[in-house]
Amino acid sequence: MDIGIVGLPNVGKSTLFNALTGAAAAASNFPFTTIDPNVGVVPIPDDRLSRLSEEFGGSTKITPAGIRFVDIAGLVKGASQGEGLGNQFLSNIRNVDAIAHVVRCFKDDNVVNVMNTLDPIEAADIIETELILSDLQQAQKALDKWMRPAKSGDKDAKAKCEVLEVLVKGLDQGIPVRMQKDVDLEAAGEFQFITSKPVMYVANTDESGPDEELLKKLKERAAKEGAAIIPICTKFEAEIVQLPPAERKEYYDAAGIGSPGLQRLAQAGRELLGLTCFFTAGKQETRAWLIHKGTKAVKAAGKIHSDIERGFIRAEIYRYNDLVTLGSYKAIQEARKITLEGKEYEVQEGDVIYFRFSV
């Protein structure tokens, strides 16, 4: 479950990646600094882990869940035609599950602006257009491939062509796959269209805060697309992450930032991917696990280990909120709030699970 960080060159993608992971991804003042996609797992802070750990006198290890971010090099106008290093990077984007589109909303004469003007809407349009053109090429190519067997009576090929014809028409009109109302998105999934992926906008601002007029325009665009928007100063966040964890809060407080941008971004990423969180807890380790909403218990078991999925018997479950309300695991037992669930149980947010299995 990866989120690809995309945008024009020099908008702050690698700086954001540095902030998110503490990694030393290149962030120099020229386009195409990042050639190969860098991947980092960003932990999601969760106070529930500490509370669960307390029930065991303090678990030896506490492990938060994480979101994988992929730093993909900057696209340029004409990328779908191979401009810059377009084909390579478009391929990288096609392999992620969602997109974090970084848009430049800061002024800095020392950082080259490949657009010459500061216009986040035009910048967003350039990237969106290149992704649409890339999908249009792929859709047309797939349609040409399946047209012949469809004409020969192949029912599966005919069904694919019906989906692709709708997609080609919409893409040709400049409509990304995710916003096409007449298309079967599930059927289109096998083609891995870039514009079918959920998107959030990351407005990279000055240290003094966002330009409200620029941010307003970007928010309006995001609202039309049903996309989230996260204003964040990547430069500030990258500097803060270099400090010892104990000192970071003081700097955030001094800057008047109540909720660190990285936490907001990680949480937005979780929501963008449609994930829910369950826990395993014990003396050795208390851990958070992210799975897609609607995941069945047996598949959640496989998230931990394939042997647990293979030998699944039952899932012993209580809810974190019951722990908070009743005060202890013993009280949960006495209130008979622990349930035994089978393979088909859909795991819920905040479930604390002990999997019974035999292999």
GROMACS .gro file of C-alpha atoms in nm:
model
  359
    1MET     CA    1   0.000   0.000   0.000
    2ASP     CA    2   0.217   0.280  -0.136
    3ILE     CA    3   0.154   0.652  -0.182
    4GLY     CA    4   0.358   0.810  -0.460
    5ILE     CA    5   0.482   1.166  -0.407
    6VAL     CA    6   0.452   1.344  -0.743
    7GLY     CA    7   0.472   1.697  -0.881
    8LEU     CA    8   0.673   1.927  -1.104
    9PRO     CA    9   1.049   1.959  -1.042
   10ASN     CA   10   1.153   2.179  -0.747
   11VAL     CA   11   0.817   2.187  -0.570
   12GLY     CA   12   0.952   2.020  -0.255
   13LYS     CA   13   0.886   1.648  -0.313
   14SER     CA   14   1.222   1.523  -0.191
   15THR     CA   15   1.223   1.771   0.097
   16LEU     CA   16   0.886   1.629   0.199
   17PHE     CA   17   1.023   1.277   0.171
   18ASN     CA   18   1.321   1.375   0.389
   19ALA     CA   19   1.083   1.514   0.648
   20LEU     CA   20   0.860   1.207   0.638
   21THR     CA   21   1.133   0.950   0.672
   22GLY     CA   22   1.439   1.133   0.803
   23ALA     CA   23   1.612   0.988   0.498
   24ALA     CA   24   1.882   1.162   0.300
   25ALA     CA   25   1.701   1.166  -0.034
   26ALA     CA   26   1.852   1.426  -0.265
   27ALA     CA   27   1.687   1.766  -0.251
   28SER     CA   28   1.913   1.988  -0.458
   29ASN     CA   29   1.819   2.297  -0.651
   30PHE     CA   30   1.783   2.147  -0.997
   31PRO     CA   31   1.536   1.921  -1.178
   32PHE     CA   32   1.572   1.541  -1.185
   33THR     CA   33   1.781   1.517  -0.870
   34THR     CA   34   1.584   1.205  -0.780
   35ILE     CA   35   1.638   0.939  -1.047
   36ASP     CA   36   1.534   0.618  -0.873
   37PRO     CA   37   1.224   0.621  -0.653
   38ASN     CA   38   1.310   0.629  -0.284
   39VAL     CA   39   1.080   0.436  -0.054
   40GLY     CA   40   1.026   0.500   0.315
   41VAL     CA   41   0.781   0.380   0.578
   42VAL     CA   42   0.634   0.662   0.785
   43PRO     CA   43   0.504   0.563   1.132
   44ILE     CA   44   0.160   0.686   1.237
   45PRO     CA   45   0.158   0.803   1.602
   46ASP     CA   46  -0.124   0.636   1.798
   47ASP     CA   47  -0.183   0.702   2.169
   48ARG     CA   48  -0.392   0.384   2.191
   49LEU     CA   49  -0.074   0.175   2.174
   50SER     CA   50   0.056   0.311   2.506
   51ARG     CA   51  -0.276   0.245   2.679
   52LEU     CA   52  -0.287  -0.113   2.551
   53SER     CA   53   0.072  -0.169   2.658
   54GLU     CA   54  -0.013  -0.061   3.015
   55GLU     CA   55  -0.243  -0.362   3.050
   56PHE     CA   56   0.066  -0.585   3.040
   57GLY     CA   57   0.277  -0.374   3.272
   58GLY     CA   58   0.445  -0.220   2.972
   59SER     CA   59   0.510  -0.426   2.660
   60THR     CA   60   0.874  -0.492   2.575
   61LYS     CA   61   0.813  -0.344   2.231
   62ILE     CA   62   0.558  -0.100   2.092
   63THR     CA   63   0.523  -0.088   1.714
   64PRO     CA   64   0.304   0.170   1.538
   65ALA     CA   65   0.155   0.114   1.195
   66GLY     CA   66   0.319   0.283   0.898
   67ILE     CA   67   0.240   0.424   0.555
   68ARG     CA   68   0.482   0.365   0.267
   69PHE     CA   69   0.571   0.677   0.070
   70VAL     CA   70   0.752   0.659  -0.265
   71ASP     CA   71   0.947   0.967  -0.376
   72ILE     CA   72   0.908   0.983  -0.754
   73ALA     CA   73   1.114   1.230  -0.959
   74GLY     CA   74   0.956   1.543  -1.104
   75LEU     CA   75   0.741   1.526  -1.413
   76VAL     CA   76   0.747   1.798  -1.679
   77LYS     CA   77   0.512   1.908  -1.952
   78GLY     CA   78   0.542   1.650  -2.231
   79ALA     CA   79   0.625   1.362  -1.994
   80SER     CA   80   0.365   1.141  -2.162
   81GLN     CA   81   0.563   1.189  -2.486
   82GLY     CA   82   0.890   1.100  -2.316
   83GLU     CA   83   1.004   1.451  -2.223
   84GLY     CA   84   1.243   1.468  -1.930
   85LEU     CA   85   1.252   1.115  -1.793
   86GLY     CA   86   0.877   1.087  -1.836
   87ASN     CA   87   0.818   0.727  -1.937
   88GLN     CA   88   1.028   0.589  -1.654
   89PHE     CA   89   0.858   0.802  -1.390
   90LEU     CA   90   0.506   0.743  -1.522
   91SER     CA   91   0.577   0.373  -1.484
   92ASN     CA   92   0.677   0.430  -1.121
   93ILE     CA   93   0.351   0.617  -1.056
   94ARG     CA   94   0.148   0.337  -1.213
   95ASN     CA   95   0.277   0.097  -0.946
   96VAL     CA   96   0.157   0.294  -0.641
   97ASP     CA   97  -0.189   0.277  -0.479
   98ALA     CA   98  -0.251   0.648  -0.430
   99ILE     CA   99  -0.095   0.983  -0.515
  100ALA     CA  100   0.024   1.272  -0.299
  101HIS     CA  101   0.046   1.562  -0.545
  102VAL     CA  102   0.286   1.826  -0.413
  103VAL     CA  103   0.209   2.175  -0.540
  104ARG     CA  104   0.441   2.472  -0.492
  105CYS     CA  105   0.278   2.749  -0.289
  106PHE     CA  106   0.595   2.919  -0.168
  107LYS     CA  107   0.808   3.203  -0.304
  108ASP     CA  108   1.185   3.161  -0.300
  109ASP     CA  109   1.415   3.322  -0.557
  110ASN     CA  110   1.687   3.077  -0.456
  111VAL     CA  111   1.483   2.775  -0.570
  112VAL     CA  112   1.427   2.756  -0.946
  113ASN     CA  113   1.061   2.762  -1.047
  114VAL     CA  114   1.029   2.565  -1.372
  115MET     CA  115   0.699   2.748  -1.442
  116ASN     CA  116   0.844   3.099  -1.390
  117THR     CA  117   0.520   3.205  -1.219
  118LEU     CA  118   0.363   3.085  -0.895
  119ASP     CA  119   0.036   2.930  -1.008
  120PRO     CA  120  -0.064   2.610  -0.819
  121ILE     CA  121  -0.368   2.550  -1.039
  122GLU     CA  122  -0.169   2.557  -1.361
  123ALA     CA  123   0.096   2.336  -1.199
  124ALA     CA  124  -0.171   2.085  -1.094
  125ASP     CA  125  -0.320   2.098  -1.444
  126ILE     CA  126   0.016   2.018  -1.605
  127ILE     CA  127   0.062   1.704  -1.396
  128GLU     CA  128  -0.300   1.595  -1.436
  129THR     CA  129  -0.284   1.643  -1.814
  130GLU     CA  130   0.029   1.430  -1.845
  131LEU     CA  131  -0.127   1.153  -1.638
  132ILE     CA  132  -0.446   1.165  -1.844
  133LEU     CA  133  -0.251   1.153  -2.171
  134SER     CA  134  -0.050   0.857  -2.044
  135ASP     CA  135  -0.372   0.673  -1.950
  136LEU     CA  136  -0.530   0.762  -2.285
  137GLN     CA  137  -0.237   0.604  -2.468
  138GLN     CA  138  -0.260   0.292  -2.253
  139ALA     CA  139  -0.639   0.266  -2.288
  140GLN     CA  140  -0.623   0.304  -2.667
  141LYS     CA  141  -0.347   0.044  -2.689
  142ALA     CA  142  -0.550  -0.202  -2.478
  143LEU     CA  143  -0.862  -0.133  -2.685
  144ASP     CA  144  -0.674  -0.207  -3.007
  145LYS     CA  145  -0.546  -0.532  -2.853
  146TRP     CA  146  -0.889  -0.662  -2.750
  147MET     CA  147  -1.089  -0.538  -3.048
  148ARG     CA  148  -1.002  -0.830  -3.277
  149PRO     CA  149  -1.097  -1.114  -3.036
  150ALA     CA  150  -1.411  -0.916  -2.943
  151LYS     CA  151  -1.518  -0.910  -3.307
  152SER     CA  152  -1.456  -1.287  -3.320
  153GLY     CA  153  -1.712  -1.341  -3.044
  154ASP     CA  154  -1.491  -1.359  -2.736
  155LYS     CA  155  -1.728  -1.248  -2.455
  156ASP     CA  156  -1.448  -1.153  -2.215
  157ALA     CA  157  -1.277  -0.942  -2.482
  158LYS     CA  158  -1.608  -0.778  -2.570
  159ALA     CA  159  -1.666  -0.682  -2.206
  160LYS     CA  160  -1.317  -0.531  -2.185
  161CYS     CA  161  -1.376  -0.332  -2.503
  162GLU     CA  162  -1.701  -0.189  -2.367
  163VAL     CA  163  -1.519  -0.062  -2.059
  164LEU     CA  164  -1.223   0.068  -2.257
  165GLU     CA  165  -1.438   0.253  -2.510
  166VAL     CA  166  -1.603   0.449  -2.228
  167LEU     CA  167  -1.263   0.520  -2.072
  168VAL     CA  168  -1.108   0.639  -2.396
  169LYS     CA  169  -1.398   0.876  -2.456
  170GLY     CA  170  -1.372   1.024  -2.107
  171LEU     CA  171  -0.994   1.054  -2.110
  172ASP     CA  172  -1.006   1.218  -2.451
  173GLN     CA  173  -1.231   1.482  -2.292
  174GLY     CA  174  -0.974   1.537  -2.017
  175ILE     CA  175  -1.164   1.351  -1.744
  176PRO     CA  176  -0.949   1.135  -1.514
  177VAL     CA  177  -1.068   0.778  -1.467
  178ARG     CA  178  -1.159   0.828  -1.098
  179MET     CA  179  -1.406   1.104  -1.197
  180GLN     CA  180  -1.576   0.924  -1.484
  181LYS     CA  181  -1.933   0.848  -1.380
  182ASP     CA  182  -2.017   0.599  -1.656
  183VAL     CA  183  -1.722   0.365  -1.603
  184ASP     CA  184  -1.705   0.043  -1.402
  185LEU     CA  185  -1.401   0.123  -1.185
  186GLU     CA  186  -1.372  -0.236  -1.063
  187ALA     CA  187  -1.357  -0.365  -1.420
  188ALA     CA  188  -1.109  -0.091  -1.511
  189GLY     CA  189  -0.884  -0.190  -1.220
  190GLU     CA  190  -0.694  -0.456  -1.412
  191PHE     CA  191  -0.547  -0.191  -1.644
  192GLN     CA  192  -0.379   0.005  -1.360
  193PHE     CA  193  -0.472   0.349  -1.490
  194ILE     CA  194  -0.285   0.623  -1.309
  195THR     CA  195  -0.582   0.859  -1.294
  196SER     CA  196  -0.797   0.593  -1.129
  197LYS     CA  197  -0.589   0.629  -0.812
  198PRO     CA  198  -0.713   0.845  -0.522
  199VAL     CA  199  -0.532   1.179  -0.490
  200MET     CA  200  -0.453   1.427  -0.217
  201TYR     CA  201  -0.289   1.764  -0.266
  202VAL     CA  202   0.005   1.874  -0.052
  203ALA     CA  203   0.031   2.253  -0.059
  204ASN     CA  204   0.398   2.328   0.010
  205THR     CA  205   0.397   2.666   0.180
  206ASP     CA  206   0.639   2.928   0.317
  207GLU     CA  207   0.753   2.909   0.679
  208SER     CA  208   0.529   3.207   0.747
  209GLY     CA  209   0.227   3.004   0.640
  210PRO     CA  210   0.022   2.961   0.322
  211ASP     CA  211  -0.072   3.236   0.080
  212GLU     CA  212  -0.446   3.232   0.153
  213GLU     CA  213  -0.545   3.329  -0.202
  214LEU     CA  214  -0.335   3.052  -0.358
  215LEU     CA  215  -0.455   2.803  -0.101
  216LYS     CA  216  -0.819   2.898  -0.159
  217LYS     CA  217  -0.789   2.821  -0.531
  218LEU     CA  218  -0.627   2.486  -0.460
  219LYS     CA  219  -0.895   2.400  -0.202
  220GLU     CA  220  -1.167   2.476  -0.456
  221ARG     CA  221  -1.003   2.244  -0.706
  222ALA     CA  222  -0.963   1.969  -0.448
  223ALA     CA  223  -1.327   2.005  -0.340
  224LYS     CA  224  -1.449   1.953  -0.698
  225GLU     CA  225  -1.246   1.632  -0.716
  226GLY     CA  226  -1.339   1.510  -0.370
  227ALA     CA  227  -0.969   1.518  -0.281
  228ALA     CA  228  -0.805   1.607   0.051
  229ILE     CA  229  -0.563   1.899   0.078
  230ILE     CA  230  -0.285   1.927   0.337
  231PRO     CA  231  -0.099   2.261   0.374
  232ILE     CA  232   0.253   2.195   0.501
  233CYS     CA  233   0.589   2.371   0.500
  234THR     CA  234   0.820   2.089   0.396
  235LYS     CA  235   1.133   2.293   0.470
  236PHE     CA  236   1.026   2.351   0.831
  237GLU     CA  237   0.921   1.988   0.880
  238ALA     CA  238   1.251   1.860   0.734
  239GLU     CA  239   1.445   2.078   0.978
  240ILE     CA  240   1.236   1.972   1.278
  241VAL     CA  241   1.279   1.601   1.205
  242GLN     CA  242   1.655   1.641   1.252
  243LEU     CA  243   1.599   1.736   1.618
  244PRO     CA  244   1.573   1.485   1.904
  245PRO     CA  245   1.205   1.383   1.947
  246ALA     CA  246   1.192   1.540   2.294
  247GLU     CA  247   1.273   1.885   2.153
  248ARG     CA  248   1.035   1.888   1.857
  249LYS     CA  249   0.720   1.984   2.048
  250GLU     CA  250   0.885   2.303   2.174
  251TYR     CA  251   0.959   2.413   1.818
  252TYR     CA  252   0.609   2.329   1.697
  253ASP     CA  253   0.461   2.526   1.987
  254ALA     CA  254   0.689   2.822   1.912
  255ALA     CA  255   0.570   2.816   1.550
  256GLY     CA  256   0.206   2.801   1.660
  257ILE     CA  257   0.157   2.455   1.508
  258GLY     CA  258  -0.071   2.242   1.722
  259SER     CA  259  -0.074   1.934   1.499
  260PRO     CA  260   0.254   1.858   1.316
  261GLY     CA  261   0.214   1.852   0.939
  262LEU     CA  262   0.367   1.507   0.910
  263GLN     CA  263   0.106   1.357   1.141
  264ARG     CA  264  -0.173   1.523   0.944
  265LEU     CA  265  -0.024   1.397   0.620
  266ALA     CA  266   0.017   1.040   0.745
  267GLN     CA  267  -0.340   1.036   0.873
  268ALA     CA  268  -0.466   1.178   0.543
  269GLY     CA  269  -0.269   0.905   0.365
  270ARG     CA  270  -0.438   0.640   0.573
  271GLU     CA  271  -0.781   0.781   0.489
  272LEU     CA  272  -0.687   0.815   0.122
  273LEU     CA  273  -0.603   0.445   0.105
  274GLY     CA  274  -0.922   0.349   0.288
  275LEU     CA  275  -0.743   0.176   0.575
  276THR     CA  276  -0.857   0.069   0.919
  277CYS     CA  277  -0.645  -0.019   1.219
  278PHE     CA  278  -0.652  -0.321   1.451
  279PHE     CA  279  -0.417  -0.414   1.734
  280THR     CA  280  -0.238  -0.712   1.877
  281ALA     CA  281  -0.125  -0.670   2.237
  282GLY     CA  282   0.083  -0.866   2.485
  283LYS     CA  283   0.382  -0.860   2.713
  284GLN     CA  284   0.630  -0.905   2.429
  285GLU     CA  285   0.481  -0.655   2.184
  286THR     CA  286   0.186  -0.422   2.134
  287ARG     CA  287   0.140  -0.342   1.769
  288ALA     CA  288  -0.091  -0.158   1.529
  289TRP     CA  289  -0.179  -0.309   1.190
  290LEU     CA  290  -0.333  -0.136   0.889
  291ILE     CA  291  -0.569  -0.321   0.656
  292HIS     CA  292  -0.828  -0.220   0.398
  293LYS     CA  293  -1.173  -0.148   0.539
  294GLY     CA  294  -1.393  -0.454   0.506
  295THR     CA  295  -1.105  -0.703   0.544
  296LYS     CA  296  -1.216  -1.038   0.686
  297ALA     CA  297  -1.057  -1.178   1.002
  298VAL     CA  298  -0.873  -1.458   0.823
  299LYS     CA  299  -0.706  -1.210   0.586
  300ALA     CA  300  -0.617  -0.982   0.877
  301ALA     CA  301  -0.446  -1.283   1.034
  302GLY     CA  302  -0.240  -1.319   0.717
  303LYS     CA  303  -0.120  -0.962   0.762
  304ILE     CA  304   0.068  -1.087   1.068
  305HIS     CA  305   0.189  -1.419   0.926
  306SER     CA  306   0.079  -1.655   0.650
  307ASP     CA  307   0.083  -1.949   0.895
  308ILE     CA  308  -0.178  -1.776   1.112
  309GLU     CA  309  -0.402  -1.729   0.809
  310ARG     CA  310  -0.349  -2.087   0.694
  311GLY     CA  311  -0.422  -2.237   1.035
  312PHE     CA  312  -0.691  -1.986   1.140
  313ILE     CA  313  -0.941  -2.121   1.396
  314ARG     CA  314  -1.102  -1.822   1.566
  315ALA     CA  315  -1.034  -1.456   1.643
  316GLU     CA  316  -1.071  -1.351   2.006
  317ILE     CA  317  -1.171  -0.984   1.995
  318TYR     CA  318  -1.242  -0.693   2.223
  319ARG     CA  319  -1.266  -0.326   2.136
  320TYR     CA  320  -1.025  -0.056   2.245
  321ASN     CA  321  -1.313   0.177   2.335
  322ASP     CA  322  -1.441  -0.084   2.581
  323LEU     CA  323  -1.098  -0.086   2.747
  324VAL     CA  324  -1.121   0.292   2.791
  325THR     CA  325  -1.481   0.278   2.916
  326LEU     CA  326  -1.445  -0.018   3.152
  327GLY     CA  327  -1.090   0.053   3.263
  328SER     CA  328  -0.916  -0.283   3.234
  329TYR     CA  329  -0.897  -0.609   3.044
  330LYS     CA  330  -1.031  -0.790   3.353
  331ALA     CA  331  -1.337  -0.563   3.353
  332ILE     CA  332  -1.390  -0.637   2.984
  333GLN     CA  333  -1.387  -1.010   3.065
  334GLU     CA  334  -1.634  -0.964   3.351
  335ALA     CA  335  -1.865  -0.760   3.126
  336ARG     CA  336  -1.844  -1.037   2.864
  337LYS     CA  337  -1.730  -0.793   2.600
  338ILE     CA  338  -1.487  -1.042   2.443
  339THR     CA  339  -1.621  -1.223   2.138
  340LEU     CA  340  -1.506  -1.519   1.932
  341GLU     CA  341  -1.534  -1.454   1.560
  342GLY     CA  342  -1.487  -1.671   1.252
  343LYS     CA  343  -1.317  -1.622   0.917
  344GLU     CA  344  -1.592  -1.404   0.771
  345TYR     CA  345  -1.591  -1.142   1.046
  346GLU     CA  346  -1.507  -0.795   0.912
  347VAL     CA  347  -1.238  -0.638   1.128
  348GLN     CA  348  -1.340  -0.301   1.275
  349GLU     CA  349  -1.140   0.008   1.367
  350GLY     CA  350  -0.991  -0.034   1.714
  351ASP     CA  351  -1.038  -0.411   1.740
  352VAL     CA  352  -0.783  -0.579   1.967
  353ILE     CA  353  -0.736  -0.932   1.839
  354TYR     CA  354  -0.580  -1.256   1.956
  355PHE     CA  355  -0.578  -1.509   1.673
  356ARG     CA  356  -0.623  -1.876   1.756
  357PHE     CA  357  -0.462  -2.098   1.496
  358SER     CA  358  -0.310  -2.441   1.442
  359VAL     CA  359  -0.060  -2.552   1.177
   0.00000   0.00000   0.00000
